[in-house]
XYZ file of N, CA, C and O in Angstrom:
720
model
N 251.118 -88.650 122.216
C 251.990 -87.822 121.413
C 253.337 -88.520 121.287
O 253.888 -88.998 122.261
N 253.900 -88.579 120.088
C 255.174 -89.261 119.881
C 256.144 -88.336 119.170
O 255.762 -87.531 118.333
N 257.410 -88.442 119.551
C 258.463 -87.691 118.900
C 259.330 -88.669 118.122
O 259.676 -89.727 118.653
N 259.750 -88.325 116.920
C 260.640 -89.241 116.202
C 262.011 -89.252 116.864
O 262.540 -88.219 117.239
N 262.567 -90.440 117.026
C 263.866 -90.557 117.660
C 264.832 -91.224 116.685
O 265.486 -90.564 115.924
N 264.879 -92.526 116.707
C 265.677 -93.264 115.753
C 264.721 -93.789 114.689
O 263.529 -93.889 114.937
N 265.217 -94.151 113.517
C 264.317 -94.697 112.496
C 263.534 -95.879 113.043
O 264.103 -96.811 113.604
N 262.225 -95.812 112.927
C 261.364 -96.898 113.363
C 261.077 -96.932 114.847
O 260.392 -97.821 115.313
N 261.601 -95.978 115.607
C 261.358 -95.967 117.047
C 260.734 -94.635 117.419
O 261.157 -93.591 116.963
N 259.721 -94.677 118.251
C 259.082 -93.457 118.711
C 259.007 -93.445 120.219
O 259.097 -94.482 120.849
N 258.856 -92.303 120.771
C 258.695 -92.172 122.214
C 257.253 -91.803 122.458
O 256.713 -90.929 121.811
N 256.606 -92.490 123.366
C 255.209 -92.199 123.646
C 255.030 -91.995 125.141
O 255.795 -92.518 125.937
N 254.015 -91.286 125.481
C 253.735 -91.045 126.884
C 253.039 -92.227 127.534
O 252.971 -92.320 128.732
N 252.537 -93.152 126.741
C 251.851 -94.324 127.268
C 252.860 -95.311 127.842
O 253.895 -95.561 127.243
N 252.529 -95.911 128.998
C 253.416 -96.910 129.595
C 253.484 -98.164 128.739
O 254.400 -98.963 128.873
N 252.548 -98.360 127.829
C 252.564 -99.537 126.963
C 253.761 -99.532 126.021
O 254.147 -100.562 125.507
N 254.341 -98.372 125.775
C 255.408 -98.260 124.795
C 256.797 -98.126 125.400
O 257.765 -98.022 124.684
N 256.909 -98.097 126.720
C 258.212 -97.929 127.360
C 258.739 -99.282 127.795
O 258.018 -100.089 128.353
N 260.002 -99.534 127.559
C 260.594 -100.821 127.876
C 261.929 -100.615 128.565
O 262.605 -99.622 128.360
N 262.337 -101.581 129.350
C 263.582 -101.502 130.115
C 264.786 -101.484 129.190
O 264.859 -102.224 128.230
N 265.742 -100.630 129.489
C 267.038 -100.666 128.859
C 267.150 -100.040 127.492
O 268.207 -100.066 126.896
N 266.093 -99.489 126.955
C 266.197 -98.868 125.643
C 266.896 -97.528 125.759
O 266.792 -96.838 126.754
N 267.614 -97.160 124.731
C 268.273 -95.862 124.693
C 267.620 -95.078 123.578
O 267.503 -95.540 122.451
N 267.162 -93.900 123.878
C 266.464 -93.075 122.897
C 267.058 -91.677 122.878
O 267.555 -91.198 123.880
N 266.989 -91.027 121.755
C 267.494 -89.668 121.620
C 266.309 -88.724 121.518
O 265.425 -88.915 120.702
N 266.305 -87.714 122.353
C 265.219 -86.742 122.392
C 265.855 -85.364 122.393
O 266.643 -85.042 123.281
N 265.533 -84.561 121.390
C 266.098 -83.216 121.270
C 267.630 -83.249 121.352
O 268.244 -82.498 122.106
N 268.237 -84.189 120.645
C 269.686 -84.345 120.534
C 270.365 -84.833 121.814
O 271.575 -84.861 121.890
N 269.612 -85.228 122.831
C 270.205 -85.803 124.031
C 269.926 -87.291 124.035
O 268.852 -87.742 123.659
N 270.848 -88.071 124.511
C 270.632 -89.502 124.637
C 270.199 -89.787 126.064
O 270.860 -89.372 127.007
N 269.083 -90.498 126.188
C 268.518 -90.786 127.503
C 268.410 -92.297 127.658
O 267.605 -92.920 126.976
N 269.229 -92.903 128.530
C 269.042 -94.338 128.762
C 267.897 -94.545 129.753
O 267.885 -93.948 130.823
N 266.931 -95.347 129.377
C 265.810 -95.635 130.264
C 266.148 -96.829 131.123
O 266.371 -97.909 130.632
N 266.200 -96.655 132.425
C 266.432 -97.744 133.363
C 265.236 -97.897 134.288
O 265.267 -98.646 135.234
N 264.185 -97.167 134.025
C 262.981 -97.217 134.842
C 262.032 -98.231 134.225
O 261.805 -98.227 133.025
N 261.515 -99.111 135.033
C 260.569 -100.099 134.534
C 259.161 -99.525 134.569
O 258.674 -99.087 135.594
N 258.531 -99.508 133.428
C 257.123 -99.149 133.336
C 256.458 -100.310 132.623
O 256.823 -100.637 131.501
N 255.529 -100.996 133.263
C 254.970 -102.214 132.688
C 254.230 -101.973 131.373
O 253.529 -100.985 131.216
N 254.446 -102.892 130.444
C 253.740 -102.869 129.173
C 252.520 -103.769 129.319
O 252.647 -104.980 129.484
N 251.355 -103.184 129.300
C 250.117 -103.915 129.450
C 249.778 -104.618 128.135
O 249.670 -103.984 127.090
N 249.637 -105.952 128.192
C 249.281 -106.736 127.008
C 247.777 -106.937 126.909
O 247.218 -106.960 125.815
N 247.132 -107.144 128.057
C 245.678 -107.288 128.167
C 245.304 -106.668 129.509
O 246.189 -106.281 130.279
N 244.028 -106.603 129.850
C 243.670 -106.013 131.143
C 244.349 -106.668 132.350
O 244.552 -106.015 133.369
N 244.709 -107.958 132.260
C 245.288 -108.643 133.412
C 246.692 -109.180 133.211
O 247.221 -109.848 134.100
N 247.316 -108.927 132.087
C 248.652 -109.469 131.836
C 249.601 -108.378 131.366
O 249.296 -107.626 130.455
N 250.772 -108.328 132.020
C 251.824 -107.379 131.681
C 253.001 -108.135 131.065
O 253.253 -109.295 131.399
N 253.746 -107.479 130.213
C 254.916 -108.076 129.574
C 255.888 -108.625 130.617
O 256.451 -109.704 130.445
N 256.070 -107.920 131.727
C 257.018 -108.326 132.757
C 256.730 -109.735 133.274
O 257.653 -110.486 133.606
N 255.460 -110.128 133.325
C 255.108 -111.472 133.793
C 255.692 -112.550 132.889
O 255.979 -113.654 133.341
N 255.837 -112.239 131.619
C 256.324 -113.204 130.632
C 257.843 -113.217 130.525
O 258.399 -114.106 129.889
N 258.520 -112.227 131.082
C 259.969 -112.114 130.878
C 260.786 -112.308 132.156
O 262.010 -112.248 132.104
N 260.132 -112.544 133.286
C 260.859 -112.782 134.543
C 261.756 -114.005 134.405
O 261.357 -115.010 133.822
N 262.938 -113.920 134.970
C 263.842 -115.066 134.990
C 264.739 -114.970 136.207
O 265.149 -113.874 136.597
N 265.016 -116.112 136.785
C 265.923 -116.151 137.934
C 267.360 -116.371 137.488
O 268.254 -116.457 138.328
N 267.600 -116.436 136.192
C 268.949 -116.717 135.682
C 269.873 -115.518 135.773
O 271.090 -115.678 135.726
N 269.318 -114.310 135.835
C 270.135 -113.101 135.819
C 270.573 -112.711 134.422
O 271.301 -111.739 134.246
N 270.138 -113.444 133.421
C 270.506 -113.174 132.031
C 269.502 -112.233 131.381
O 268.329 -112.206 131.764
N 269.926 -111.466 130.370
C 268.989 -110.602 129.650
C 267.875 -111.433 129.022
O 268.122 -112.511 128.475
N 266.663 -110.936 129.122
C 265.502 -111.672 128.614
C 264.492 -110.683 128.041
O 263.387 -110.550 128.546
N 264.887 -109.975 127.001
C 264.073 -108.913 126.419
C 263.597 -109.332 125.031
O 264.413 -109.515 124.127
N 262.291 -109.500 124.852
C 261.778 -109.907 123.537
C 261.832 -108.764 122.527
O 261.681 -107.590 122.890
N 262.031 -109.122 121.268
C 261.989 -108.115 120.204
C 260.529 -107.828 119.841
O 259.608 -108.377 120.454
N 260.318 -106.996 118.877
C 258.963 -106.576 118.508
C 258.087 -107.761 118.097
O 256.932 -107.869 118.516
N 258.605 -108.672 117.268
C 257.829 -109.837 116.819
C 257.508 -110.757 117.988
O 256.397 -111.291 118.085
N 258.467 -110.934 118.889
C 258.236 -111.785 120.062
C 257.215 -111.162 121.001
O 256.376 -111.866 121.573
N 257.256 -109.830 121.155
C 256.234 -109.149 121.975
C 254.848 -109.315 121.347
O 253.860 -109.507 122.059
N 254.776 -109.246 120.023
C 253.487 -109.426 119.336
C 252.955 -110.838 119.577
O 251.748 -111.024 119.800
N 253.829 -111.837 119.550
C 253.407 -113.217 119.807
C 252.930 -113.374 121.250
O 251.925 -114.052 121.512
N 253.631 -112.744 122.200
C 253.208 -112.788 123.598
C 251.837 -112.147 123.771
O 250.984 -112.656 124.501
N 251.632 -111.034 123.084
C 250.340 -110.366 123.185
C 249.235 -111.237 122.600
O 248.145 -111.332 123.166
N 249.500 -111.904 121.477
C 248.495 -112.794 120.878
C 248.152 -113.928 121.841
O 246.974 -114.283 121.999
N 249.155 -114.504 122.506
C 248.912 -115.557 123.499
C 248.046 -115.021 124.632
O 247.074 -115.659 125.047
N 248.373 -113.841 125.124
C 247.602 -113.244 126.222
C 246.172 -112.920 125.794
O 245.221 -113.216 126.515
N 246.016 -112.336 124.614
C 244.691 -111.912 124.130
C 243.790 -113.098 123.819
O 242.621 -113.124 124.204
N 244.324 -114.086 123.118
C 243.487 -115.168 122.598
C 243.327 -116.362 123.530
O 242.354 -117.108 123.403
N 244.273 -116.547 124.454
C 244.207 -117.724 125.323
C 244.150 -117.352 126.809
O 243.211 -117.726 127.513
N 245.139 -116.614 127.286
C 245.246 -116.405 128.732
C 244.186 -115.474 129.310
O 243.638 -115.755 130.380
N 243.885 -114.365 128.644
C 242.857 -113.460 129.170
C 241.472 -114.120 129.160
O 240.764 -114.047 130.170
N 241.070 -114.805 128.064
C 239.780 -115.502 128.117
C 239.740 -116.580 129.204
O 238.705 -116.779 129.843
N 240.855 -117.258 129.439
C 240.920 -118.256 130.506
C 240.716 -117.583 131.853
O 239.895 -118.028 132.660
N 241.432 -116.502 132.109
C 241.301 -115.792 133.378
C 239.882 -115.269 133.567
O 239.309 -115.374 134.647
N 239.300 -114.711 132.510
C 237.937 -114.207 132.591
C 236.960 -115.321 132.946
O 236.023 -115.120 133.718
N 237.180 -116.502 132.396
C 236.291 -117.637 132.643
C 236.384 -118.155 134.072
O 235.366 -118.431 134.697
N 237.603 -118.283 134.587
C 237.746 -118.854 135.927
C 237.661 -117.812 137.035
O 237.472 -118.154 138.186
N 237.824 -116.550 136.673
C 237.686 -115.479 137.664
C 238.794 -115.441 138.700
O 238.602 -114.916 139.788
N 239.939 -116.025 138.372
C 241.082 -116.046 139.287
C 242.350 -115.733 138.498
O 242.414 -115.991 137.300
N 243.385 -115.237 139.173
C 244.649 -114.968 138.476
C 245.266 -116.229 137.865
O 245.198 -117.308 138.439
N 245.850 -116.051 136.704
C 246.618 -117.089 136.031
C 248.080 -116.690 136.197
O 248.476 -115.607 135.764
N 248.860 -117.547 136.859
C 250.256 -117.240 137.137
C 251.153 -117.830 136.052
O 251.053 -119.012 135.737
N 252.021 -116.994 135.513
C 252.966 -117.422 134.488
C 254.268 -117.779 135.194
O 254.916 -116.921 135.781
N 254.630 -119.062 135.151
C 255.856 -119.502 135.800
C 257.040 -119.463 134.839
O 258.186 -119.399 135.273
N 256.773 -119.509 133.546
C 257.807 -119.372 132.524
C 257.129 -118.892 131.251
O 256.148 -119.489 130.813
N 257.639 -117.812 130.698
C 257.068 -117.278 129.459
C 258.145 -117.192 128.400
O 258.783 -118.185 128.063
N 258.390 -115.986 127.916
C 259.409 -115.780 126.898
C 260.777 -116.161 127.433
O 261.087 -115.903 128.601
N 261.607 -116.767 126.560
C 262.984 -117.087 126.924
C 263.921 -116.645 125.805
O 263.785 -117.098 124.673
N 264.866 -115.786 126.135
C 265.921 -115.447 125.180
C 266.738 -116.722 124.940
O 266.623 -117.697 125.688
N 267.579 -116.706 123.928
C 268.401 -117.895 123.639
C 269.245 -118.277 124.860
O 269.346 -119.458 125.217
N 269.835 -117.276 125.517
C 270.682 -117.548 126.677
C 269.871 -118.115 127.841
O 270.299 -119.075 128.497
N 268.704 -117.554 128.089
C 267.849 -118.048 129.171
C 267.379 -119.467 128.845
O 267.399 -120.352 129.699
N 266.993 -119.711 127.606
C 266.523 -121.029 127.208
C 267.611 -122.087 127.426
O 267.332 -123.170 127.945
N 268.854 -121.765 127.050
C 269.968 -122.695 127.278
C 270.172 -122.924 128.780
O 270.372 -124.044 129.232
N 270.127 -121.840 129.550
C 270.376 -121.928 130.994
C 269.355 -122.796 131.718
O 269.689 -123.452 132.703
N 268.105 -122.804 131.246
C 267.066 -123.599 131.907
C 266.886 -124.970 131.271
O 266.003 -125.722 131.663
N 267.709 -125.278 130.267
C 267.641 -126.592 129.632
C 266.497 -126.752 128.650
O 266.064 -127.873 128.370
N 266.003 -125.641 128.104
C 264.921 -125.705 127.127
C 265.402 -126.219 125.784
O 266.581 -126.089 125.443
N 264.497 -126.811 125.017
C 264.861 -127.300 123.686
C 264.991 -126.114 122.736
O 264.316 -125.091 122.893
N 265.859 -126.247 121.749
C 266.167 -125.146 120.832
C 264.927 -124.611 120.113
O 264.790 -123.416 119.910
N 264.018 -125.477 119.718
C 262.832 -125.047 118.977
C 261.636 -124.716 119.849
O 260.507 -124.628 119.356
N 261.846 -124.491 121.126
C 260.757 -124.211 122.059
C 259.953 -122.988 121.633
O 260.505 -121.972 121.219
N 258.647 -123.084 121.768
C 257.788 -121.931 121.482
C 257.983 -120.821 122.508
O 257.593 -119.687 122.257
N 258.618 -121.113 123.622
C 258.982 -120.066 124.582
C 259.949 -119.084 123.925
O 259.927 -117.900 124.215
N 260.812 -119.567 123.054
C 261.806 -118.727 122.373
C 261.158 -117.674 121.484
O 261.655 -116.571 121.361
N 260.047 -118.010 120.848
C 259.389 -117.085 119.916
C 258.308 -116.249 120.588
O 257.666 -115.425 119.937
N 258.075 -116.478 121.881
C 257.036 -115.726 122.584
C 255.649 -116.320 122.412
O 254.663 -115.697 122.772
N 255.567 -117.531 121.902
C 254.262 -118.154 121.656
C 253.758 -118.999 122.817
O 252.620 -119.467 122.786
N 254.587 -119.246 123.857
C 254.210 -120.180 124.912
C 254.428 -119.624 126.308
O 255.272 -118.763 126.529
N 253.661 -120.181 127.233
C 253.826 -119.877 128.659
C 253.482 -121.124 129.457
O 252.625 -121.914 129.056
N 254.166 -121.292 130.574
C 253.822 -122.321 131.552
C 253.011 -121.604 132.618
O 253.419 -120.546 133.101
N 251.860 -122.182 132.964
C 250.927 -121.477 133.849
C 250.423 -122.364 134.980
O 250.449 -123.591 134.890
N 249.939 -121.703 136.019
C 249.283 -122.344 137.148
C 248.172 -121.421 137.629
O 248.239 -120.202 137.426
N 247.176 -122.017 138.268
C 246.099 -121.261 138.909
C 245.933 -121.824 140.311
O 245.780 -123.041 140.483
N 246.003 -120.948 141.294
C 245.863 -121.376 142.682
C 244.527 -122.080 142.883
O 243.476 -121.608 142.434
N 244.579 -123.231 143.557
C 243.359 -123.972 143.850
C 242.918 -124.901 142.725
O 241.895 -125.565 142.858
N 243.659 -124.959 141.628
C 243.330 -125.867 140.523
C 244.516 -126.791 140.267
O 245.655 -126.333 140.242
N 244.234 -128.057 140.059
C 245.313 -128.954 139.651
C 245.681 -128.622 138.214
O 244.892 -128.024 137.469
N 246.874 -129.017 137.817
C 247.292 -128.761 136.441
C 246.393 -129.504 135.448
O 246.105 -128.983 134.371
N 245.930 -130.689 135.799
C 245.038 -131.428 134.900
C 243.689 -130.719 134.778
O 243.140 -130.604 133.673
N 243.138 -130.231 135.882
C 241.869 -129.495 135.823
C 242.024 -128.233 134.981
O 241.132 -127.879 134.201
N 243.159 -127.554 135.115
C 243.429 -126.356 134.335
C 243.515 -126.693 132.848
O 242.911 -126.012 132.010
N 244.249 -127.740 132.507
C 244.374 -128.152 131.102
C 243.001 -128.504 130.522
O 242.659 -128.081 129.406
N 242.222 -129.242 131.261
C 240.880 -129.635 130.770
C 239.957 -128.430 130.627
O 239.130 -128.381 129.725
N 240.137 -127.441 131.480
C 239.336 -126.219 131.374
C 239.665 -125.479 130.080
O 238.784 -124.978 129.389
N 240.945 -125.405 129.736
C 241.366 -124.741 128.502
C 240.754 -125.445 127.293
O 240.244 -124.797 126.370
N 240.759 -126.767 127.306
C 240.155 -127.537 126.208
C 238.652 -127.290 126.154
O 238.089 -127.024 125.086
N 237.988 -127.357 127.308
C 236.530 -127.182 127.363
C 236.099 -125.802 126.872
O 235.031 -125.662 126.265
N 236.932 -124.792 127.112
C 236.610 -123.435 126.668
C 236.820 -123.254 125.159
O 236.488 -122.208 124.607
N 237.389 -124.262 124.518
C 237.669 -124.231 123.081
C 238.541 -123.027 122.699
O 238.334 -122.401 121.661
N 239.511 -122.738 123.560
C 240.438 -121.648 123.274
C 241.367 -122.058 122.137
O 241.671 -123.245 121.975
N 241.827 -121.106 121.333
C 242.634 -121.429 120.158
C 244.107 -121.698 120.487
O 245.007 -121.023 119.993
N 244.360 -122.723 121.301
C 245.736 -123.045 121.656
C 246.381 -123.860 120.536
O 245.703 -124.582 119.808
N 247.673 -123.732 120.428
C 248.428 -124.540 119.480
C 248.836 -125.844 120.139
O 248.603 -126.919 119.618
N 249.448 -125.730 121.306
C 249.896 -126.905 122.040
C 249.532 -126.738 123.503
O 249.694 -125.657 124.072
N 249.040 -127.804 124.094
C 248.658 -127.815 125.504
C 249.302 -129.052 126.110
O 249.029 -130.169 125.667
N 250.174 -128.833 127.090
C 250.853 -129.959 127.729
C 250.658 -129.864 129.233
O 251.069 -128.888 129.858
N 250.031 -130.883 129.814
C 249.963 -130.986 131.264
C 251.302 -131.603 131.653
O 251.645 -132.698 131.220
N 252.104 -130.864 132.444
C 253.467 -131.295 132.721
C 253.660 -131.736 134.168
O 253.591 -130.924 135.087
N 253.859 -133.047 134.329
C 254.296 -133.662 135.575
C 253.353 -133.414 136.749
O 253.755 -133.457 137.901
N 252.086 -133.108 136.471
C 251.136 -132.826 137.545
C 251.420 -131.525 138.268
O 250.913 -131.300 139.358
N 252.241 -130.633 137.631
C 252.657 -129.407 138.306
C 252.211 -128.121 137.617
O 251.885 -127.152 138.283
N 252.242 -128.064 136.294
C 251.887 -126.860 135.564
C 251.374 -127.241 134.182
O 251.455 -128.394 133.781
N 250.875 -126.236 133.466
C 250.386 -126.427 132.104
C 251.201 -125.541 131.173
O 251.356 -124.348 131.413
N 251.717 -126.149 130.119
C 252.377 -125.419 129.036
C 251.288 -125.174 128.000
O 250.621 -126.106 127.553
N 251.082 -123.918 127.635
C 250.089 -123.593 126.613
C 250.721 -122.627 125.624
O 251.468 -121.730 126.000
N 250.413 -122.852 124.338
C 250.970 -121.973 123.316
C 249.876 -121.554 122.342
O 248.803 -122.156 122.279
N 250.189 -120.507 121.601
C 249.285 -119.985 120.589
C 250.100 -119.736 119.329
O 251.233 -119.258 119.407
N 249.546 -120.096 118.193
C 250.200 -119.872 116.906
C 249.122 -119.473 115.900
O 247.934 -119.733 116.126
N 249.512 -118.845 114.807
C 248.513 -118.400 113.818
C 247.590 -119.520 113.312
O 246.417 -119.289 113.087
N 248.117 -120.721 113.149
C 247.316 -121.875 112.731
C 247.337 -122.912 113.855
O 248.115 -123.863 113.816
N 246.483 -122.759 114.867
C 246.547 -123.641 116.038
C 246.269 -125.112 115.704
O 245.287 -125.430 115.046
N 247.155 -125.995 116.185
C 247.010 -127.441 115.979
C 246.085 -128.074 117.010
O 245.613 -129.182 116.799
N 245.924 -127.416 118.153
C 245.151 -127.949 119.279
C 245.696 -129.299 119.745
O 244.962 -130.200 120.119
N 247.019 -129.423 119.747
C 247.685 -130.640 120.197
C 247.617 -130.729 121.719
O 247.909 -129.759 122.410
N 247.238 -131.896 122.227
C 247.129 -132.117 123.663
C 248.066 -133.251 124.064
O 248.010 -134.342 123.492
N 248.925 -132.980 125.048
C 249.905 -133.957 125.508
C 249.976 -133.957 127.028
O 249.591 -132.973 127.677
N 250.512 -135.040 127.572
C 250.809 -135.132 128.994
C 252.282 -135.497 129.118
O 252.728 -136.475 128.501
N 253.042 -134.718 129.878
C 254.465 -134.989 130.092
C 254.627 -135.767 131.389
O 254.074 -135.387 132.423
N 255.386 -136.853 131.315
C 255.674 -137.674 132.483
C 257.169 -137.979 132.501
O 257.833 -137.937 131.467
N 257.693 -138.299 133.695
C 259.089 -138.712 133.816
C 259.129 -140.222 133.988
O 258.484 -140.760 134.881
N 259.899 -140.863 133.124
C 260.083 -142.311 133.217
C 261.556 -142.606 133.031
O 262.148 -142.188 132.041
N 262.113 -143.341 133.976
C 263.524 -143.711 133.937
C 264.416 -142.479 133.762
O 265.372 -142.492 132.990
N 264.058 -141.394 134.450
C 264.867 -140.187 134.410
C 264.726 -139.352 133.144
O 265.449 -138.381 132.966
N 263.825 -139.725 132.261
C 263.636 -138.989 131.005
C 262.199 -138.502 130.902
O 261.278 -139.105 131.442
N 262.016 -137.409 130.178
C 260.672 -136.883 129.946
C 260.072 -137.586 128.742
O 260.694 -137.679 127.688
N 258.855 -138.058 128.907
C 258.092 -138.697 127.840
C 256.808 -137.899 127.633
O 256.198 -137.443 128.608
N 256.399 -137.767 126.384
C 255.161 -137.060 126.064
C 254.131 -138.059 125.562
O 254.347 -138.734 124.561
N 253.025 -138.137 126.285
C 251.940 -139.044 125.930
C 250.854 -138.250 125.213
O 250.549 -137.122 125.617
N 250.260 -138.830 124.195
C 249.193 -138.139 123.472
C 247.943 -138.058 124.326
O 247.569 -139.016 125.011
N 247.303 -136.904 124.328
C 246.090 -136.674 125.098
C 246.393 -136.231 126.518
O 247.542 -136.205 126.959
N 245.334 -135.889 127.237
C 245.450 -135.506 128.646
C 245.113 -136.738 129.463
O 244.007 -137.265 129.372
N 246.063 -137.223 130.256
C 245.883 -138.482 131.010
C 246.073 -138.264 132.490
O 247.002 -137.772 132.968
């Protein structure tokens, strides 16, 4: 059941529709929501996993960014988790502009639009994880095995299926074509 509040915003009893920090008007009263209720994106992934940051900066995706995060979870991460039967840990997901600057991310990063996540799976090397994603023929846009530590995976409407390996050479990050 939903009540009309502000134009384009509704209040629902489902936890999928409640988000941190929103202010809504109900029966002429303004109610600031400071209670966290997780937004479930798939059976095993919550929005909060994609928005955690140690920077202390606001990191709240808008509606389009949440939709992109959900597409990544639905089309890539949930099928991956189902296949391996183990949790997939998101070490970096959505990044607001301020968070992206604070962590040294590039301006055009797919993390900014909600299309990318850096992931790890306990008991799997990052290379084994990257190769598993390729073998499953998941519709990823970009897959980067980064420094032998984690996998960057993204999803976009027209997936390129680009595969790269990130290495550090002479203090700089280099991207090599393919998984090496």
